[in-house]
Amino acid sequence: MEKSNRAQRWSLVGMTALVTGGTKGIGHAIVEELAELGAVVHTCSRNEAELNKCLQKWADMDLLVTGSVCDVSSRAERERLMERVRSIFHGKLTILINNAGTGIVKPTLDCTAEDYSYLMATNLESSFHLSQMAHPLLKASGRGSIVFISSIAGLVAVKNLSIYSATKGALNQLTKSLACEWANDNIRTNCVVPGPIATPLIQVVLEDEEIKAKEVLRVPLGRIGEPEEVASLTAFLCMPVACYINGQVICVDGGRAIYDS
Ligand code: NDP
């Protein structure tokens, strides 16, 4: 294979991307990874001040990133976000990363109807609806790629996370449905499944030495992962070099989900 051809296959140059929840943690690392590999990226979050701070940082790094304030749990705000994306990328989107998500740690019997609706809307409905709306834009690009950011809690039972786990298990299955339904439109769909990753979402675990040590014991590699370690797989799945990978649910978890600890 020619050298220049290989360089193109391992690159995101010429691609456009929407990454939800890009101001912190895993989403933030994904925005930087995609942009550094050559994609033009749009991201969103709810906090305008934090979003603007990130956009300034990325501009200083010469990365091509724009952003919108959007609460992905709101249908109307999702519609506004996709309209903006359609407009700035002239109707063509190569990459959709459904990353924004959150959790509520509670025994099932203490969960309220509001907890249920909030997690379903934020983690599952947002990803489903954004994918639906992105479909014509991804199809128009001729080489679309969707990546859902799920969780090992969608594969194995994690204590006090029943609603969260249900949302993530549903994303794992949605991956397979879209992978088959939209393959003819040249849209590949895959799912990245992080184990424990050092982000603000798991601050409680990171700050409590005892809880953290227990979690680390469940990971064969013996440590909590870094957001960049999730971002690298996510970016790879969007590259031309991954063009035969479709419908896969892949863990980045140091071996946590396959370990009978
Ligand atoms: P963080 O809480 O650290 O960051 C979440 C990001 O998403 C922030 O930018 C946040 O900004 C944004 N966000 C959250 N809710 C919304 C919303 N309703 N609308 C728009 N933006 C939103 O989370 P992580 O980086 O840890 O998690 C990212 C994904 O990875 C999630 O789907 C999570 O379930 C998954 N994951 C994380 C693991 C971990 O150990 N960290 C393990 C397994 C999966 P703002 O709050 O300003 O809106």
Short mmCIF file of C-alpha atoms and ligand atoms in Angstrom, two decimals:
data_model
loop_
_atom_site.label_atom_id
_atom_site.label_comp_id
_atom_site.label_asym_id
_atom_site.label_seq_id
_atom_site.Cartn_x
_atom_site.Cartn_y
_atom_site.Cartn_z
CA MET A 1 0.00 0.00 0.00
CA GLU A 2 1.24 3.49 -0.83
CA LYS A 3 2.46 5.56 2.11
CA SER A 4 0.19 8.55 1.38
CA ASN A 5 -2.85 6.28 1.05
CA ARG A 6 -2.14 4.77 4.48
CA ALA A 7 -1.85 8.23 6.00
CA GLN A 8 -5.31 9.11 4.64
CA ARG A 9 -6.85 5.89 5.96
CA TRP A 10 -5.61 6.69 9.49
CA SER A 11 -6.87 10.27 9.39
CA LEU A 12 -10.07 12.27 9.89
CA VAL A 13 -9.08 15.09 7.55
CA GLY A 14 -12.08 16.37 5.56
CA MET A 15 -14.61 15.01 8.07
CA THR A 16 -17.21 16.84 10.18
CA ALA A 17 -18.28 15.68 13.63
CA LEU A 18 -20.90 16.33 16.31
CA VAL A 19 -19.82 15.27 19.82
CA THR A 20 -22.40 15.73 22.59
CA GLY A 21 -21.15 16.68 26.05
CA GLY A 22 -17.70 17.90 25.01
CA THR A 23 -16.77 20.23 27.89
CA LYS A 24 -15.67 17.61 30.40
CA GLY A 25 -14.34 14.11 30.79
CA ILE A 26 -14.62 11.63 27.94
CA GLY A 27 -16.45 14.00 25.57
CA HIS A 28 -13.76 16.65 26.02
CA ALA A 29 -11.02 14.13 25.16
CA ILE A 30 -13.00 12.94 22.12
CA VAL A 31 -13.40 16.49 20.78
CA GLU A 32 -9.64 17.03 21.03
CA GLU A 33 -8.75 13.63 19.52
CA LEU A 34 -11.07 14.08 16.52
CA ALA A 35 -10.00 17.68 15.92
CA GLU A 36 -6.29 16.86 16.25
CA LEU A 37 -6.77 14.09 13.67
CA GLY A 38 -8.20 16.65 11.25
CA ALA A 39 -11.99 16.70 11.76
CA VAL A 40 -14.01 19.90 12.08
CA VAL A 41 -16.02 19.43 15.28
CA HIS A 42 -19.22 20.85 16.81
CA THR A 43 -19.95 20.09 20.45
CA CYS A 44 -22.53 21.00 23.10
CA SER A 45 -23.14 21.17 26.83
CA ARG A 46 -25.58 22.89 29.20
CA ASN A 47 -23.15 25.30 30.87
CA GLU A 48 -22.42 28.26 28.59
CA ALA A 49 -19.46 29.64 30.57
CA GLU A 50 -17.69 26.26 30.56
CA LEU A 51 -18.45 25.78 26.87
CA ASN A 52 -16.97 29.18 26.00
CA LYS A 53 -13.86 28.45 28.07
CA CYS A 54 -13.33 25.18 26.17
CA LEU A 55 -13.94 26.83 22.78
CA GLN A 56 -11.32 29.48 23.60
CA LYS A 57 -8.80 26.80 24.64
CA TRP A 58 -9.38 24.88 21.40
CA ALA A 59 -9.08 28.05 19.31
CA ASP A 60 -5.73 28.73 21.04
CA MET A 61 -4.67 25.18 20.03
CA ASP A 62 -5.69 25.94 16.40
CA LEU A 63 -8.38 23.25 16.52
CA LEU A 64 -11.54 23.78 14.45
CA VAL A 65 -14.28 23.44 17.09
CA THR A 66 -17.60 25.27 17.45
CA GLY A 67 -20.24 24.80 20.13
CA SER A 68 -23.86 25.19 21.15
CA VAL A 69 -25.54 25.39 24.52
CA CYS A 70 -27.95 22.45 24.49
CA ASP A 71 -29.56 20.20 27.06
CA VAL A 72 -29.80 16.93 25.15
CA SER A 73 -32.62 15.72 27.40
CA SER A 74 -34.92 18.30 25.72
CA ARG A 75 -36.44 17.35 22.37
CA ALA A 76 -36.79 21.00 21.29
CA GLU A 77 -33.16 21.76 22.18
CA ARG A 78 -31.98 18.66 20.28
CA GLU A 79 -33.90 19.88 17.21
CA ARG A 80 -32.25 23.30 17.47
CA LEU A 81 -28.82 21.68 17.85
CA MET A 82 -29.26 19.52 14.74
CA GLU A 83 -30.51 22.51 12.74
CA ARG A 84 -27.35 24.40 13.69
CA VAL A 85 -25.17 21.42 12.75
CA ARG A 86 -26.98 21.08 9.42
CA SER A 87 -26.38 24.75 8.72
CA ILE A 88 -22.69 25.01 9.71
CA PHE A 89 -21.71 21.76 7.96
CA HIS A 90 -23.84 22.48 4.86
CA GLY A 91 -26.05 19.41 5.25
CA LYS A 92 -23.22 16.86 5.55
CA LEU A 93 -22.07 15.20 8.77
CA THR A 94 -19.47 12.43 8.79
CA ILE A 95 -19.37 11.56 12.50
CA LEU A 96 -21.95 11.56 15.32
CA ILE A 97 -20.66 10.75 18.82
CA ASN A 98 -23.51 10.25 21.29
CA ASN A 99 -21.48 10.83 24.45
CA ALA A 100 -23.50 13.08 26.81
CA GLY A 101 -24.85 11.01 29.67
CA THR A 102 -25.19 10.91 33.41
CA GLY A 103 -25.97 8.55 36.28
CA ILE A 104 -27.93 8.39 39.52
CA VAL A 105 -26.58 6.00 42.16
CA LYS A 106 -29.51 4.60 44.18
CA PRO A 107 -31.01 1.28 45.17
CA THR A 108 -33.86 0.47 42.78
CA LEU A 109 -36.54 0.81 45.48
CA ASP A 110 -35.48 4.42 46.16
CA CYS A 111 -35.60 5.50 42.49
CA THR A 112 -38.37 7.96 41.62
CA ALA A 113 -40.39 8.39 38.44
CA GLU A 114 -38.40 11.60 37.86
CA ASP A 115 -35.07 9.74 38.16
CA TYR A 116 -36.31 7.26 35.56
CA SER A 117 -37.54 9.90 33.06
CA TYR A 118 -34.42 12.05 33.51
CA LEU A 119 -31.96 9.21 32.85
CA MET A 120 -33.95 7.76 29.97
CA ALA A 121 -34.22 11.20 28.32
CA THR A 122 -30.56 12.13 28.85
CA ASN A 123 -28.84 8.83 28.05
CA LEU A 124 -31.14 6.94 25.70
CA GLU A 125 -33.81 9.10 24.08
CA SER A 126 -31.29 11.84 23.24
CA SER A 127 -28.99 9.34 21.48
CA PHE A 128 -31.89 7.74 19.60
CA HIS A 129 -33.40 11.04 18.47
CA LEU A 130 -30.08 12.69 17.54
CA SER A 131 -29.21 9.63 15.44
CA GLN A 132 -32.60 9.81 13.70
CA MET A 133 -32.14 13.51 12.92
CA ALA A 134 -28.51 13.04 11.87
CA HIS A 135 -29.37 10.23 9.45
CA PRO A 136 -29.88 12.39 6.31
CA LEU A 137 -26.72 14.38 7.09
CA LEU A 138 -24.64 11.23 7.67
CA LYS A 139 -26.05 9.65 4.51
CA ALA A 140 -25.21 12.80 2.52
CA SER A 141 -21.57 12.54 3.63
CA GLY A 142 -21.33 9.16 1.85
CA ARG A 143 -19.26 7.66 4.73
CA GLY A 144 -21.15 8.27 7.97
CA SER A 145 -20.15 6.89 11.35
CA ILE A 146 -22.10 6.83 14.62
CA VAL A 147 -20.48 5.95 17.94
CA PHE A 148 -22.53 5.51 21.11
CA ILE A 149 -20.70 5.88 24.43
CA SER A 150 -22.20 3.18 26.61
CA SER A 151 -20.86 1.68 29.86
CA ILE A 152 -19.81 -1.68 31.30
CA ALA A 153 -22.90 -1.20 33.50
CA GLY A 154 -24.85 -2.04 30.33
CA LEU A 155 -23.10 -5.43 30.21
CA VAL A 156 -22.71 -6.52 33.84
CA ALA A 157 -24.68 -5.65 36.98
CA VAL A 158 -23.13 -2.72 38.84
CA LYS A 159 -24.57 -2.02 42.31
CA ASN A 160 -27.19 0.74 42.63
CA LEU A 161 -27.18 1.65 38.95
CA SER A 162 -30.28 -0.13 37.63
CA ILE A 163 -31.81 2.71 35.56
CA TYR A 164 -28.42 3.87 34.25
CA SER A 165 -27.58 0.27 33.31
CA ALA A 166 -30.87 -0.13 31.46
CA THR A 167 -30.14 2.99 29.37
CA LYS A 168 -26.69 1.69 28.50
CA GLY A 169 -27.87 -1.86 27.74
CA ALA A 170 -30.38 -0.30 25.35
CA LEU A 171 -27.60 1.66 23.60
CA ASN A 172 -25.67 -1.58 23.08
CA GLN A 173 -28.69 -3.06 21.32
CA LEU A 174 -29.54 0.13 19.41
CA THR A 175 -26.01 -0.06 17.98
CA LYS A 176 -26.80 -3.41 16.37
CA SER A 177 -30.19 -2.29 15.01
CA LEU A 178 -28.83 0.88 13.36
CA ALA A 179 -25.74 -0.97 12.11
CA CYS A 180 -27.99 -3.27 10.07
CA GLU A 181 -30.72 -0.75 9.17
CA TRP A 182 -28.42 2.01 7.91
CA ALA A 183 -25.52 0.01 6.43
CA ASN A 184 -26.96 0.46 2.94
CA ASP A 185 -26.77 4.23 3.47
CA ASN A 186 -23.01 3.86 4.11
CA ILE A 187 -23.47 4.64 7.78
CA ARG A 188 -21.54 2.44 10.22
CA THR A 189 -22.68 2.26 13.84
CA ASN A 190 -20.50 1.10 16.73
CA CYS A 191 -20.49 1.37 20.50
CA VAL A 192 -17.64 2.14 22.89
CA VAL A 193 -18.05 0.75 26.39
CA PRO A 194 -15.88 2.45 29.02
CA GLY A 195 -15.02 0.95 32.38
CA PRO A 196 -14.17 3.30 35.26
CA ILE A 197 -12.63 6.46 33.75
CA ALA A 198 -11.24 9.42 35.73
CA THR A 199 -13.82 12.16 34.98
CA PRO A 200 -16.02 14.51 37.04
CA LEU A 201 -18.86 11.93 36.69
CA ILE A 202 -17.13 9.53 39.10
CA GLN A 203 -15.62 12.20 41.38
CA VAL A 204 -17.13 10.46 44.45
CA VAL A 205 -15.22 7.28 43.61
CA LEU A 206 -11.97 9.13 42.83
CA GLU A 207 -12.06 11.15 46.06
CA ASP A 208 -12.71 8.23 48.43
CA GLU A 209 -9.53 6.13 48.73
CA GLU A 210 -11.44 3.09 50.06
CA ILE A 211 -14.10 3.05 47.30
CA LYS A 212 -11.44 3.76 44.67
CA ALA A 213 -9.22 0.87 45.89
CA LYS A 214 -12.22 -1.50 45.71
CA GLU A 215 -12.96 -0.41 42.15
CA VAL A 216 -9.32 -0.75 41.09
CA LEU A 217 -9.27 -4.33 42.44
CA ARG A 218 -12.00 -5.21 39.92
CA VAL A 219 -9.81 -4.06 37.01
CA PRO A 220 -7.17 -6.58 35.81
CA LEU A 221 -4.92 -3.70 34.67
CA GLY A 222 -5.11 -2.38 38.25
CA ARG A 223 -6.01 1.26 37.62
CA ILE A 224 -8.77 3.67 36.65
CA GLY A 225 -8.67 4.62 32.95
CA GLU A 226 -8.08 8.05 31.41
CA PRO A 227 -10.54 9.86 29.06
CA GLU A 228 -7.91 9.88 26.29
CA GLU A 229 -7.90 6.06 26.35
CA VAL A 230 -11.59 6.09 25.39
CA ALA A 231 -11.10 8.86 22.84
CA SER A 232 -8.48 6.92 20.86
CA LEU A 233 -10.79 3.95 20.19
CA THR A 234 -13.67 6.30 19.38
CA ALA A 235 -11.57 8.15 16.80
CA PHE A 236 -10.26 4.89 15.30
CA LEU A 237 -13.82 3.64 14.72
CA CYS A 238 -14.54 6.77 12.63
CA MET A 239 -11.49 6.43 10.37
CA PRO A 240 -11.51 4.96 6.86
CA VAL A 241 -9.20 2.24 8.22
CA ALA A 242 -12.15 0.95 10.32
CA CYS A 243 -14.51 0.84 7.32
CA TYR A 244 -15.43 -2.85 7.76
CA ILE A 245 -16.20 -2.51 11.49
CA ASN A 246 -19.97 -2.21 12.00
CA GLY A 247 -22.38 -3.07 14.83
CA GLN A 248 -19.65 -3.75 17.41
CA VAL A 249 -19.82 -3.12 21.15
CA ILE A 250 -16.21 -2.73 22.32
CA CYS A 251 -14.98 -2.31 25.91
CA VAL A 252 -12.22 0.07 27.00
CA ASP A 253 -12.10 -1.06 30.60
CA GLY A 254 -8.72 -2.58 31.49
CA GLY A 255 -10.48 -5.97 31.43
CA ARG A 256 -13.10 -5.04 34.09
CA ALA A 257 -16.09 -6.58 32.28
CA ILE A 258 -14.46 -9.97 31.63
CA TYR A 259 -12.99 -10.37 35.14
CA ASP A 260 -14.70 -12.65 37.68
CA SER A 261 -13.24 -10.59 40.57
P1 NDP B 1 -18.84 13.95 32.82
O1 NDP B 1 -19.96 14.19 33.77
O2 NDP B 1 -17.46 14.05 33.31
O3 NDP B 1 -19.03 14.90 31.53
C1 NDP B 1 -20.27 14.90 30.89
C2 NDP B 1 -20.29 15.90 29.77
O4 NDP B 1 -21.59 15.87 29.16
C3 NDP B 1 -20.10 17.33 30.24
O5 NDP B 1 -19.51 18.08 29.21
C4 NDP B 1 -21.52 17.79 30.52
O6 NDP B 1 -21.62 19.22 30.48
C5 NDP B 1 -22.26 17.12 29.36
N1 NDP B 1 -23.66 16.83 29.64
C6 NDP B 1 -24.18 16.14 30.68
N2 NDP B 1 -25.52 16.12 30.61
C7 NDP B 1 -25.86 16.82 29.50
C8 NDP B 1 -27.07 17.18 28.90
N3 NDP B 1 -28.25 16.81 29.43
N4 NDP B 1 -27.06 17.91 27.76
C9 NDP B 1 -25.87 18.28 27.20
N5 NDP B 1 -24.70 17.99 27.73
C10 NDP B 1 -24.67 17.26 28.87
O7 NDP B 1 -19.11 12.47 32.25
P2 NDP B 1 -18.09 11.41 31.60
O8 NDP B 1 -17.17 12.10 30.69
O9 NDP B 1 -17.57 10.54 32.66
O10 NDP B 1 -19.13 10.53 30.78
C11 NDP B 1 -19.32 10.66 29.38
C12 NDP B 1 -20.07 9.42 28.91
O11 NDP B 1 -19.32 8.26 29.27
C13 NDP B 1 -21.44 9.26 29.58
O12 NDP B 1 -22.37 8.77 28.65
C14 NDP B 1 -21.18 8.21 30.66
O13 NDP B 1 -22.34 7.48 30.97
C15 NDP B 1 -20.13 7.35 29.98
N6 NDP B 1 -19.32 6.57 30.90
C16 NDP B 1 -18.48 7.16 31.81
C17 NDP B 1 -17.74 6.37 32.68
C18 NDP B 1 -16.81 6.94 33.69
O14 NDP B 1 -16.30 6.17 34.51
N7 NDP B 1 -16.53 8.23 33.70
C19 NDP B 1 -17.85 4.90 32.65
C20 NDP B 1 -18.74 4.39 31.65
C21 NDP B 1 -19.44 5.21 30.82
P3 NDP B 1 -22.79 20.01 31.29
O15 NDP B 1 -22.92 19.33 32.62
O16 NDP B 1 -22.33 21.42 31.35
O17 NDP B 1 -24.02 19.86 30.45
#
